């Protein structure tokens, strides 16, 4: 299908677009403001260290002994370091921010690339992993929409979104490799048949809330990343992610006429609970200054402001 006709499968969501564009207008202009001597701006990668180094049979370092991050951030990589030239430490890196895509049911936590020590590489590898996991999620959505008698436009849009995610995965993998990291393997348990309500609940959580917020964050990064290559990679991705968010809301609107009032109320409650959980996640995380500066990741305060701007739309 011609790229310029991608948005014609179903009408644009004017309310969603106005909301996201209004929030993106608050993005700081490039070049980014200087750090003004704030020590937060010059700190190194966030790591937790332990002297307990467990080696694998092949002699490589194992991340199994890495401690749990105090704020629950996922482990992305580990390696060894000898800061004093003598004692060898295991350095464990954690990612404290990421764009949540449409995580499929049964997605297993990623096994990080052991050895990468660059937080930029860890970020892009993690995002690539999320993008790759979204491919089967959209294919499943397409099959379920067809099975439940949804309009063909929604089915085609879901399948096209899966194709978009393949391209996104490759773009993020390239950025990860540029910084010495590899995408973790995607491991998903086999899908089982489920009801229309179950499909819609996942769509409400992963699509209407997390994917909508992810589209907003990606758009923010495409405008504010100090690294020109990151901005160039994220511009087309941000347009695709906006359409994916529109698809989620279009599926929600279509399903509303097929669910009971009680079921619709449960979907609303699911969106509200997910929004609250996302707010807690964002509140507990402080992105490293380098990710804010070079990758355009919104700071905690900026992310909370963006999330607050979605409250009326989502809840």
PDB file of C-alpha atoms in Angstrom:
ATOM      1  CA  UNK A   1       0.000   0.000   0.000  1.00  0.00           C
ATOM      2  CA  UNK A   2       1.236   3.490  -0.794  1.00  0.00           C
ATOM      3  CA  UNK A   3       2.759   5.125   2.289  1.00  0.00           C
ATOM      4  CA  UNK A   4       0.797   8.331   1.723  1.00  0.00           C
ATOM      5  CA  UNK A   5      -2.507   6.452   1.886  1.00  0.00           C
ATOM      6  CA  UNK A   6      -1.784   4.798   5.210  1.00  0.00           C
ATOM      7  CA  UNK A   7      -4.140   7.025   7.185  1.00  0.00           C
ATOM      8  CA  UNK A   8      -7.151   6.402   4.935  1.00  0.00           C
ATOM      9  CA  UNK A   9      -8.250   3.019   6.294  1.00  0.00           C
ATOM     10  CA  UNK A  10     -10.432   4.762   8.868  1.00  0.00           C
ATOM     11  CA  UNK A  11     -11.047   8.419   9.821  1.00  0.00           C
ATOM     12  CA  UNK A  12      -8.445  10.274  11.853  1.00  0.00           C
ATOM     13  CA  UNK A  13      -9.214  10.693  15.545  1.00  0.00           C
ATOM     14  CA  UNK A  14      -9.364  14.484  15.724  1.00  0.00           C
ATOM     15  CA  UNK A  15      -9.676  14.616  19.517  1.00  0.00           C
ATOM     16  CA  UNK A  16      -6.657  12.352  19.986  1.00  0.00           C
ATOM     17  CA  UNK A  17      -4.551  14.285  17.494  1.00  0.00           C
ATOM     18  CA  UNK A  18      -5.448  17.679  18.967  1.00  0.00           C
ATOM     19  CA  UNK A  19      -4.616  16.419  22.456  1.00  0.00           C
ATOM     20  CA  UNK A  20      -1.241  14.999  21.461  1.00  0.00           C
ATOM     21  CA  UNK A  21      -0.258  17.966  19.298  1.00  0.00           C
ATOM     22  CA  UNK A  22      -1.186  20.391  22.080  1.00  0.00           C
ATOM     23  CA  UNK A  23       0.992  18.496  24.552  1.00  0.00           C
ATOM     24  CA  UNK A  24       3.895  18.274  22.089  1.00  0.00           C
ATOM     25  CA  UNK A  25       3.883  22.053  21.699  1.00  0.00           C
ATOM     26  CA  UNK A  26       5.366  22.195  25.200  1.00  0.00           C
ATOM     27  CA  UNK A  27       8.490  20.328  24.023  1.00  0.00           C
ATOM     28  CA  UNK A  28      11.630  22.452  24.494  1.00  0.00           C
ATOM     29  CA  UNK A  29      13.182  23.857  21.346  1.00  0.00           C
ATOM     30  CA  UNK A  30      16.526  22.553  20.076  1.00  0.00           C
ATOM     31  CA  UNK A  31      19.280  23.008  20.977  1.00  0.00           C
ATOM     32  CA  UNK A  32      18.476  21.753  24.434  1.00  0.00           C
ATOM     33  CA  UNK A  33      19.111  24.027  27.363  1.00  0.00           C
ATOM     34  CA  UNK A  34      22.538  23.787  28.940  1.00  0.00           C
ATOM     35  CA  UNK A  35      22.962  21.988  32.245  1.00  0.00           C
ATOM     36  CA  UNK A  36      24.061  25.133  34.083  1.00  0.00           C
ATOM     37  CA  UNK A  37      26.462  23.192  36.256  1.00  0.00           C
ATOM     38  CA  UNK A  38      23.865  20.780  37.598  1.00  0.00           C
ATOM     39  CA  UNK A  39      25.856  17.681  38.633  1.00  0.00           C
ATOM     40  CA  UNK A  40      22.898  15.564  37.521  1.00  0.00           C
ATOM     41  CA  UNK A  41      23.789  16.479  33.956  1.00  0.00           C
ATOM     42  CA  UNK A  42      27.277  15.052  34.048  1.00  0.00           C
ATOM     43  CA  UNK A  43      26.846  11.845  35.990  1.00  0.00           C
ATOM     44  CA  UNK A  44      27.788   8.538  34.408  1.00  0.00           C
ATOM     45  CA  UNK A  45      25.566   5.526  33.666  1.00  0.00           C
ATOM     46  CA  UNK A  46      23.282   4.422  36.485  1.00  0.00           C
ATOM     47  CA  UNK A  47      24.723   1.216  37.886  1.00  0.00           C
ATOM     48  CA  UNK A  48      24.487  -0.886  40.990  1.00  0.00           C
ATOM     49  CA  UNK A  49      27.558  -2.944  41.772  1.00  0.00           C
ATOM     50  CA  UNK A  50      28.248  -6.152  43.637  1.00  0.00           C
ATOM     51  CA  UNK A  51      31.470  -8.021  44.342  1.00  0.00           C
ATOM     52  CA  UNK A  52      29.710 -11.355  43.780  1.00  0.00           C
ATOM     53  CA  UNK A  53      30.617 -12.192  40.195  1.00  0.00           C
ATOM     54  CA  UNK A  54      29.142 -15.384  38.764  1.00  0.00           C
ATOM     55  CA  UNK A  55      30.787 -16.704  35.628  1.00  0.00           C
ATOM     56  CA  UNK A  56      29.086 -18.771  32.937  1.00  0.00           C
ATOM     57  CA  UNK A  57      30.566 -22.070  31.711  1.00  0.00           C
ATOM     58  CA  UNK A  58      32.153 -20.290  28.753  1.00  0.00           C
ATOM     59  CA  UNK A  59      33.894 -17.836  31.066  1.00  0.00           C
ATOM     60  CA  UNK A  60      31.545 -14.934  30.365  1.00  0.00           C
ATOM     61  CA  UNK A  61      29.944 -12.906  33.121  1.00  0.00           C
ATOM     62  CA  UNK A  62      26.436 -13.775  34.298  1.00  0.00           C
ATOM     63  CA  UNK A  63      23.820 -11.205  35.293  1.00  0.00           C
ATOM     64  CA  UNK A  64      22.036 -13.662  37.614  1.00  0.00           C
ATOM     65  CA  UNK A  65      23.620 -12.142  40.718  1.00  0.00           C
ATOM     66  CA  UNK A  66      22.603  -8.566  39.885  1.00  0.00           C
ATOM     67  CA  UNK A  67      20.531  -7.082  42.718  1.00  0.00           C
ATOM     68  CA  UNK A  68      16.976  -5.897  42.233  1.00  0.00           C
ATOM     69  CA  UNK A  69      16.777  -2.214  41.376  1.00  0.00           C
ATOM     70  CA  UNK A  70      15.375  -0.211  44.356  1.00  0.00           C
ATOM     71  CA  UNK A  71      12.713   1.343  42.110  1.00  0.00           C
ATOM     72  CA  UNK A  72      11.877  -1.860  40.254  1.00  0.00           C
ATOM     73  CA  UNK A  73      13.555  -0.835  36.984  1.00  0.00           C
ATOM     74  CA  UNK A  74      14.300  -3.751  34.632  1.00  0.00           C
ATOM     75  CA  UNK A  75      17.852  -5.007  34.242  1.00  0.00           C
ATOM     76  CA  UNK A  76      19.248  -4.273  30.787  1.00  0.00           C
ATOM     77  CA  UNK A  77      22.903  -5.292  30.858  1.00  0.00           C
ATOM     78  CA  UNK A  78      25.854  -6.144  33.039  1.00  0.00           C
ATOM     79  CA  UNK A  79      29.601  -6.250  32.784  1.00  0.00           C
ATOM     80  CA  UNK A  80      32.728  -6.101  34.892  1.00  0.00           C
ATOM     81  CA  UNK A  81      34.669  -3.047  36.005  1.00  0.00           C
ATOM     82  CA  UNK A  82      37.839  -2.517  38.031  1.00  0.00           C
ATOM     83  CA  UNK A  83      37.665   1.114  39.238  1.00  0.00           C
ATOM     84  CA  UNK A  84      40.728   0.778  41.491  1.00  0.00           C
ATOM     85  CA  UNK A  85      42.717  -1.359  39.091  1.00  0.00           C
ATOM     86  CA  UNK A  86      42.489  -4.308  41.435  1.00  0.00           C
ATOM     87  CA  UNK A  87      39.140  -5.634  42.682  1.00  0.00           C
ATOM     88  CA  UNK A  88      36.806  -6.674  39.892  1.00  0.00           C
ATOM     89  CA  UNK A  89      33.160  -5.668  40.340  1.00  0.00           C
ATOM     90  CA  UNK A  90      30.014  -6.730  38.569  1.00  0.00           C
ATOM     91  CA  UNK A  91      28.317  -3.596  37.225  1.00  0.00           C
ATOM     92  CA  UNK A  92      24.572  -3.947  36.631  1.00  0.00           C
ATOM     93  CA  UNK A  93      22.762  -1.389  34.486  1.00  0.00           C
ATOM     94  CA  UNK A  94      19.045  -0.705  34.608  1.00  0.00           C
ATOM     95  CA  UNK A  95      16.784   1.206  32.284  1.00  0.00           C
ATOM     96  CA  UNK A  96      14.511   3.644  34.079  1.00  0.00           C
ATOM     97  CA  UNK A  97      12.379   4.688  31.152  1.00  0.00           C
ATOM     98  CA  UNK A  98      11.057   3.199  27.935  1.00  0.00           C
ATOM     99  CA  UNK A  99       8.255   3.593  25.459  1.00  0.00           C
ATOM    100  CA  UNK A 100       5.692   0.955  26.204  1.00  0.00           C
ATOM    101  CA  UNK A 101       4.308  -0.507  23.014  1.00  0.00           C
ATOM    102  CA  UNK A 102       1.483  -3.008  22.706  1.00  0.00           C
ATOM    103  CA  UNK A 103       2.835  -5.735  24.971  1.00  0.00           C
ATOM    104  CA  UNK A 104       1.213  -9.051  24.061  1.00  0.00           C
ATOM    105  CA  UNK A 105      -0.235 -11.420  26.605  1.00  0.00           C
ATOM    106  CA  UNK A 106       2.357 -13.978  27.691  1.00  0.00           C
ATOM    107  CA  UNK A 107       5.417 -11.815  26.960  1.00  0.00           C
ATOM    108  CA  UNK A 108       8.338 -13.042  29.068  1.00  0.00           C
ATOM    109  CA  UNK A 109      10.774 -10.587  30.585  1.00  0.00           C
ATOM    110  CA  UNK A 110      13.803  -9.900  28.424  1.00  0.00           C
ATOM    111  CA  UNK A 111      17.219 -11.403  29.047  1.00  0.00           C
ATOM    112  CA  UNK A 112      19.542  -8.413  28.651  1.00  0.00           C
ATOM    113  CA  UNK A 113      22.617  -8.320  26.498  1.00  0.00           C
ATOM    114  CA  UNK A 114      25.482  -9.035  28.844  1.00  0.00           C
ATOM    115  CA  UNK A 115      28.477  -6.782  28.308  1.00  0.00           C
ATOM    116  CA  UNK A 116      26.885  -3.615  26.921  1.00  0.00           C
ATOM    117  CA  UNK A 117      27.603  -0.767  29.315  1.00  0.00           C
ATOM    118  CA  UNK A 118      26.115   2.188  27.457  1.00  0.00           C
ATOM    119  CA  UNK A 119      22.750   3.389  28.707  1.00  0.00           C
ATOM    120  CA  UNK A 120      21.859   4.689  25.240  1.00  0.00           C
ATOM    121  CA  UNK A 121      22.467   1.257  23.764  1.00  0.00           C
ATOM    122  CA  UNK A 122      20.437  -0.349  26.551  1.00  0.00           C
ATOM    123  CA  UNK A 123      17.555   2.040  25.912  1.00  0.00           C
ATOM    124  CA  UNK A 124      17.394   1.391  22.170  1.00  0.00           C
ATOM    125  CA  UNK A 125      17.806  -2.367  22.622  1.00  0.00           C
ATOM    126  CA  UNK A 126      14.910  -2.378  25.070  1.00  0.00           C
ATOM    127  CA  UNK A 127      12.723  -0.296  22.750  1.00  0.00           C
ATOM    128  CA  UNK A 128      13.594  -2.606  19.846  1.00  0.00           C
ATOM    129  CA  UNK A 129      12.506  -5.545  22.004  1.00  0.00           C
ATOM    130  CA  UNK A 130       9.170  -3.851  22.727  1.00  0.00           C
ATOM    131  CA  UNK A 131       8.660  -3.046  19.049  1.00  0.00           C
ATOM    132  CA  UNK A 132       9.413  -6.653  18.075  1.00  0.00           C
ATOM    133  CA  UNK A 133       6.974  -7.939  20.696  1.00  0.00           C
ATOM    134  CA  UNK A 134       4.270  -5.706  19.216  1.00  0.00           C
ATOM    135  CA  UNK A 135       4.385  -7.550  15.882  1.00  0.00           C
ATOM    136  CA  UNK A 136       2.619 -10.729  17.093  1.00  0.00           C
ATOM    137  CA  UNK A 137       0.352  -8.585  19.264  1.00  0.00           C
ATOM    138  CA  UNK A 138      -1.000  -6.761  16.208  1.00  0.00           C
ATOM    139  CA  UNK A 139      -1.259  -9.950  14.158  1.00  0.00           C
ATOM    140  CA  UNK A 140      -3.296 -11.529  16.937  1.00  0.00           C
ATOM    141  CA  UNK A 141      -5.481  -8.425  17.127  1.00  0.00           C
ATOM    142  CA  UNK A 142      -6.101  -8.617  13.358  1.00  0.00           C
ATOM    143  CA  UNK A 143      -7.116 -12.286  13.563  1.00  0.00           C
ATOM    144  CA  UNK A 144      -9.425 -11.647  16.526  1.00  0.00           C
ATOM    145  CA  UNK A 145     -11.031  -8.612  14.913  1.00  0.00           C
ATOM    146  CA  UNK A 146     -11.779 -10.700  11.840  1.00  0.00           C
ATOM    147  CA  UNK A 147     -13.173 -13.525  13.968  1.00  0.00           C
ATOM    148  CA  UNK A 148     -15.459 -11.127  15.852  1.00  0.00           C
ATOM    149  CA  UNK A 149     -16.799  -9.558  12.661  1.00  0.00           C
ATOM    150  CA  UNK A 150     -15.037  -6.199  12.844  1.00  0.00           C
ATOM    151  CA  UNK A 151     -14.919  -3.938   9.768  1.00  0.00           C
ATOM    152  CA  UNK A 152     -12.264  -4.930   7.277  1.00  0.00           C
ATOM    153  CA  UNK A 153     -10.624  -1.502   7.679  1.00  0.00           C
ATOM    154  CA  UNK A 154      -9.771  -2.307  11.300  1.00  0.00           C
ATOM    155  CA  UNK A 155      -8.440  -5.740  10.378  1.00  0.00           C
ATOM    156  CA  UNK A 156      -6.231  -4.268   7.644  1.00  0.00           C
ATOM    157  CA  UNK A 157      -5.029  -1.498   9.952  1.00  0.00           C
ATOM    158  CA  UNK A 158      -3.964  -4.039  12.577  1.00  0.00           C
ATOM    159  CA  UNK A 159      -2.034  -6.062   9.999  1.00  0.00           C
ATOM    160  CA  UNK A 160      -0.427  -2.932   8.610  1.00  0.00           C
ATOM    161  CA  UNK A 161       0.568  -1.943  12.156  1.00  0.00           C
ATOM    162  CA  UNK A 162       2.375  -5.263  12.523  1.00  0.00           C
ATOM    163  CA  UNK A 163       4.365  -4.394   9.406  1.00  0.00           C
ATOM    164  CA  UNK A 164       5.140  -0.960  10.842  1.00  0.00           C
ATOM    165  CA  UNK A 165       6.543  -2.572  13.970  1.00  0.00           C
ATOM    166  CA  UNK A 166       8.919  -4.702  11.897  1.00  0.00           C
ATOM    167  CA  UNK A 167      10.403  -1.500  10.446  1.00  0.00           C
ATOM    168  CA  UNK A 168      10.516   0.114  13.904  1.00  0.00           C
ATOM    169  CA  UNK A 169      12.363  -2.896  15.298  1.00  0.00           C
ATOM    170  CA  UNK A 170      15.026  -2.651  12.603  1.00  0.00           C
ATOM    171  CA  UNK A 171      15.472   1.085  13.169  1.00  0.00           C
ATOM    172  CA  UNK A 172      15.865   0.673  16.934  1.00  0.00           C
ATOM    173  CA  UNK A 173      18.182  -2.307  16.486  1.00  0.00           C
ATOM    174  CA  UNK A 174      20.417  -0.125  14.324  1.00  0.00           C
ATOM    175  CA  UNK A 175      20.576   2.546  17.025  1.00  0.00           C
ATOM    176  CA  UNK A 176      21.261  -0.088  19.690  1.00  0.00           C
ATOM    177  CA  UNK A 177      24.095  -1.617  17.662  1.00  0.00           C
ATOM    178  CA  UNK A 178      25.542   1.840  17.113  1.00  0.00           C
ATOM    179  CA  UNK A 179      25.974   1.996  20.894  1.00  0.00           C
ATOM    180  CA  UNK A 180      27.215  -1.555  21.356  1.00  0.00           C
ATOM    181  CA  UNK A 181      23.999  -3.272  22.445  1.00  0.00           C
ATOM    182  CA  UNK A 182      21.898  -6.074  20.985  1.00  0.00           C
ATOM    183  CA  UNK A 183      18.143  -6.570  21.202  1.00  0.00           C
ATOM    184  CA  UNK A 184      17.133  -9.297  23.688  1.00  0.00           C
ATOM    185  CA  UNK A 185      15.273 -12.302  22.353  1.00  0.00           C
ATOM    186  CA  UNK A 186      11.483 -11.999  22.333  1.00  0.00           C
ATOM    187  CA  UNK A 187       9.816 -14.905  24.135  1.00  0.00           C
ATOM    188  CA  UNK A 188       5.996 -15.111  24.111  1.00  0.00           C
ATOM    189  CA  UNK A 189       3.857 -17.982  25.337  1.00  0.00           C
ATOM    190  CA  UNK A 190       1.484 -19.439  22.706  1.00  0.00           C
ATOM    191  CA  UNK A 191      -1.746 -17.502  22.363  1.00  0.00           C
ATOM    192  CA  UNK A 192      -5.056 -19.042  23.424  1.00  0.00           C
ATOM    193  CA  UNK A 193      -8.517 -18.168  22.056  1.00  0.00           C
ATOM    194  CA  UNK A 194     -10.261 -15.473  24.091  1.00  0.00           C
ATOM    195  CA  UNK A 195     -13.535 -13.603  24.242  1.00  0.00           C
ATOM    196  CA  UNK A 196     -14.354 -10.234  22.716  1.00  0.00           C
ATOM    197  CA  UNK A 197     -14.317  -8.707  26.201  1.00  0.00           C
ATOM    198  CA  UNK A 198     -10.839 -10.090  26.933  1.00  0.00           C
ATOM    199  CA  UNK A 199      -9.531  -8.760  23.624  1.00  0.00           C
ATOM    200  CA  UNK A 200     -11.034  -5.348  24.332  1.00  0.00           C
ATOM    201  CA  UNK A 201      -9.590  -5.260  27.844  1.00  0.00           C
ATOM    202  CA  UNK A 202      -6.083  -5.788  26.492  1.00  0.00           C
ATOM    203  CA  UNK A 203      -6.747  -3.147  23.833  1.00  0.00           C
ATOM    204  CA  UNK A 204      -7.898  -0.694  26.504  1.00  0.00           C
ATOM    205  CA  UNK A 205      -4.793  -1.268  28.626  1.00  0.00           C
ATOM    206  CA  UNK A 206      -2.086  -1.741  26.016  1.00  0.00           C
ATOM    207  CA  UNK A 207      -3.575   0.392  23.242  1.00  0.00           C
ATOM    208  CA  UNK A 208      -5.742   3.181  24.643  1.00  0.00           C
ATOM    209  CA  UNK A 209      -3.413   3.931  27.559  1.00  0.00           C
ATOM    210  CA  UNK A 210       0.130   2.612  27.176  1.00  0.00           C
ATOM    211  CA  UNK A 211       0.376   2.841  23.396  1.00  0.00           C
ATOM    212  CA  UNK A 212      -1.207   6.297  23.385  1.00  0.00           C
ATOM    213  CA  UNK A 213       1.306   7.483  25.970  1.00  0.00           C
ATOM    214  CA  UNK A 214       4.098   5.770  24.022  1.00  0.00           C
ATOM    215  CA  UNK A 215       3.060   7.632  20.873  1.00  0.00           C
ATOM    216  CA  UNK A 216       3.245  10.882  22.794  1.00  0.00           C
ATOM    217  CA  UNK A 217       6.684  10.092  24.221  1.00  0.00           C
ATOM    218  CA  UNK A 218       8.007   9.064  20.800  1.00  0.00           C
ATOM    219  CA  UNK A 219       6.726  12.313  19.312  1.00  0.00           C
ATOM    220  CA  UNK A 220       8.430  14.202  22.133  1.00  0.00           C
ATOM    221  CA  UNK A 221      11.726  12.420  21.478  1.00  0.00           C
ATOM    222  CA  UNK A 222      11.492  13.080  17.746  1.00  0.00           C
ATOM    223  CA  UNK A 223      11.400  16.800  18.567  1.00  0.00           C
ATOM    224  CA  UNK A 224      13.865  17.070  21.437  1.00  0.00           C
ATOM    225  CA  UNK A 225      16.603  14.429  20.981  1.00  0.00           C
ATOM    226  CA  UNK A 226      19.997  16.100  20.829  1.00  0.00           C
ATOM    227  CA  UNK A 227      21.268  13.306  18.568  1.00  0.00           C
ATOM    228  CA  UNK A 228      20.220  14.097  14.994  1.00  0.00           C
ATOM    229  CA  UNK A 229      20.254  10.425  13.995  1.00  0.00           C
ATOM    230  CA  UNK A 230      17.797   9.621  16.790  1.00  0.00           C
ATOM    231  CA  UNK A 231      15.464  12.405  15.677  1.00  0.00           C
ATOM    232  CA  UNK A 232      15.663  11.226  12.079  1.00  0.00           C
ATOM    233  CA  UNK A 233      14.824   7.639  13.070  1.00  0.00           C
ATOM    234  CA  UNK A 234      11.962   8.593  15.360  1.00  0.00           C
ATOM    235  CA  UNK A 235      10.110  11.042  13.105  1.00  0.00           C
ATOM    236  CA  UNK A 236       8.438   8.411  10.877  1.00  0.00           C
ATOM    237  CA  UNK A 237       8.027   6.087  13.855  1.00  0.00           C
ATOM    238  CA  UNK A 238       6.157   8.789  15.781  1.00  0.00           C
ATOM    239  CA  UNK A 239       3.688   9.166  12.888  1.00  0.00           C
ATOM    240  CA  UNK A 240       3.124   5.415  12.797  1.00  0.00           C
ATOM    241  CA  UNK A 241       2.664   5.215  16.566  1.00  0.00           C
ATOM    242  CA  UNK A 242       0.031   7.933  16.411  1.00  0.00           C
ATOM    243  CA  UNK A 243      -1.917   5.834  13.918  1.00  0.00           C
ATOM    244  CA  UNK A 244      -1.521   2.796  16.168  1.00  0.00           C
ATOM    245  CA  UNK A 245      -3.042   4.773  19.025  1.00  0.00           C
ATOM    246  CA  UNK A 246      -5.876   5.823  16.730  1.00  0.00           C
ATOM    247  CA  UNK A 247      -6.436   2.169  15.866  1.00  0.00           C
ATOM    248  CA  UNK A 248      -6.735   1.293  19.563  1.00  0.00           C
ATOM    249  CA  UNK A 249      -9.412   3.930  20.069  1.00  0.00           C
ATOM    250  CA  UNK A 250     -11.191   2.904  16.859  1.00  0.00           C
ATOM    251  CA  UNK A 251     -11.326  -0.705  18.096  1.00  0.00           C
ATOM    252  CA  UNK A 252     -12.619   0.556  21.445  1.00  0.00           C
ATOM    253  CA  UNK A 253     -15.372   2.570  19.724  1.00  0.00           C
ATOM    254  CA  UNK A 254     -16.382  -0.340  17.490  1.00  0.00           C
ATOM    255  CA  UNK A 255     -16.547  -2.765  20.418  1.00  0.00           C
ATOM    256  CA  UNK A 256     -18.635  -0.384  22.541  1.00  0.00           C
ATOM    257  CA  UNK A 257     -21.746  -1.269  20.541  1.00  0.00           C
ATOM    258  CA  UNK A 258     -21.201  -4.986  21.106  1.00  0.00           C
ATOM    259  CA  UNK A 259     -20.543  -5.004  24.836  1.00  0.00           C
ATOM    260  CA  UNK A 260     -22.999  -4.653  27.678  1.00  0.00           C
ATOM    261  CA  UNK A 261     -23.044  -1.482  29.819  1.00  0.00           C
ATOM    262  CA  UNK A 262     -21.381  -3.461  32.621  1.00  0.00           C
ATOM    263  CA  UNK A 263     -18.619  -4.621  30.281  1.00  0.00           C
ATOM    264  CA  UNK A 264     -18.060  -1.089  29.015  1.00  0.00           C
ATOM    265  CA  UNK A 265     -17.764   0.127  32.598  1.00  0.00           C
ATOM    266  CA  UNK A 266     -15.116  -2.519  33.256  1.00  0.00           C
ATOM    267  CA  UNK A 267     -13.128  -1.267  30.252  1.00  0.00           C
ATOM    268  CA  UNK A 268     -13.312   2.282  31.581  1.00  0.00           C
ATOM    269  CA  UNK A 269     -12.129   1.049  34.964  1.00  0.00           C
ATOM    270  CA  UNK A 270      -9.258  -0.829  33.303  1.00  0.00           C
ATOM    271  CA  UNK A 271      -8.133   2.348  31.540  1.00  0.00           C
ATOM    272  CA  UNK A 272      -8.282   4.334  34.778  1.00  0.00           C
ATOM    273  CA  UNK A 273      -6.325   1.727  36.712  1.00  0.00           C
ATOM    274  CA  UNK A 274      -3.681   1.511  33.990  1.00  0.00           C
ATOM    275  CA  UNK A 275      -3.355   5.299  33.901  1.00  0.00           C
ATOM    276  CA  UNK A 276      -2.864   5.305  37.678  1.00  0.00           C
ATOM    277  CA  UNK A 277      -0.266   2.517  37.483  1.00  0.00           C
ATOM    278  CA  UNK A 278       1.567   4.346  34.697  1.00  0.00           C
ATOM    279  CA  UNK A 279       1.623   7.518  36.780  1.00  0.00           C
ATOM    280  CA  UNK A 280       3.211   5.595  39.657  1.00  0.00           C
ATOM    281  CA  UNK A 281       5.809   4.119  37.299  1.00  0.00           C
ATOM    282  CA  UNK A 282       6.707   7.521  35.868  1.00  0.00           C
ATOM    283  CA  UNK A 283       6.805   9.121  39.332  1.00  0.00           C
ATOM    284  CA  UNK A 284       9.296   6.545  40.606  1.00  0.00           C
ATOM    285  CA  UNK A 285      11.770   6.919  37.742  1.00  0.00           C
ATOM    286  CA  UNK A 286      14.377   9.576  37.041  1.00  0.00           C
ATOM    287  CA  UNK A 287      15.823   9.117  33.529  1.00  0.00           C
ATOM    288  CA  UNK A 288      19.591   9.557  33.277  1.00  0.00           C
ATOM    289  CA  UNK A 289      20.539  13.005  32.041  1.00  0.00           C
ATOM    290  CA  UNK A 290      22.255  11.557  28.971  1.00  0.00           C
ATOM    291  CA  UNK A 291      19.014   9.905  27.824  1.00  0.00           C
ATOM    292  CA  UNK A 292      17.152  13.192  28.282  1.00  0.00           C
ATOM    293  CA  UNK A 293      19.824  15.133  26.456  1.00  0.00           C
ATOM    294  CA  UNK A 294      20.720  12.802  23.564  1.00  0.00           C
ATOM    295  CA  UNK A 295      17.676  10.521  23.154  1.00  0.00           C
ATOM    296  CA  UNK A 296      15.056  13.132  24.004  1.00  0.00           C
ATOM    297  CA  UNK A 297      13.545  11.034  26.795  1.00  0.00           C
ATOM    298  CA  UNK A 298      11.240  13.325  28.808  1.00  0.00           C
ATOM    299  CA  UNK A 299      12.363  14.066  32.335  1.00  0.00           C
ATOM    300  CA  UNK A 300      10.213  12.800  35.171  1.00  0.00           C
ATOM    301  CA  UNK A 301       8.459  16.162  35.486  1.00  0.00           C
ATOM    302  CA  UNK A 302       7.909  16.421  31.730  1.00  0.00           C
ATOM    303  CA  UNK A 303       6.598  12.856  31.536  1.00  0.00           C
ATOM    304  CA  UNK A 304       4.180  13.498  34.395  1.00  0.00           C
ATOM    305  CA  UNK A 305       2.924  16.649  32.655  1.00  0.00           C
ATOM    306  CA  UNK A 306       2.395  14.703  29.425  1.00  0.00           C
ATOM    307  CA  UNK A 307       0.606  11.944  31.296  1.00  0.00           C
ATOM    308  CA  UNK A 308      -1.611  14.450  33.088  1.00  0.00           C
ATOM    309  CA  UNK A 309      -2.566  15.916  29.729  1.00  0.00           C
ATOM    310  CA  UNK A 310      -3.919  12.525  28.644  1.00  0.00           C
ATOM    311  CA  UNK A 311      -6.143  12.095  31.710  1.00  0.00           C
ATOM    312  CA  UNK A 312      -9.308  13.524  30.177  1.00  0.00           C
ATOM    313  CA  UNK A 313      -8.817  11.555  26.972  1.00  0.00           C
ATOM    314  CA  UNK A 314      -8.055   8.232  28.674  1.00  0.00           C
ATOM    315  CA  UNK A 315     -10.143   8.285  31.824  1.00  0.00           C
TER     316      UNK A 315
END
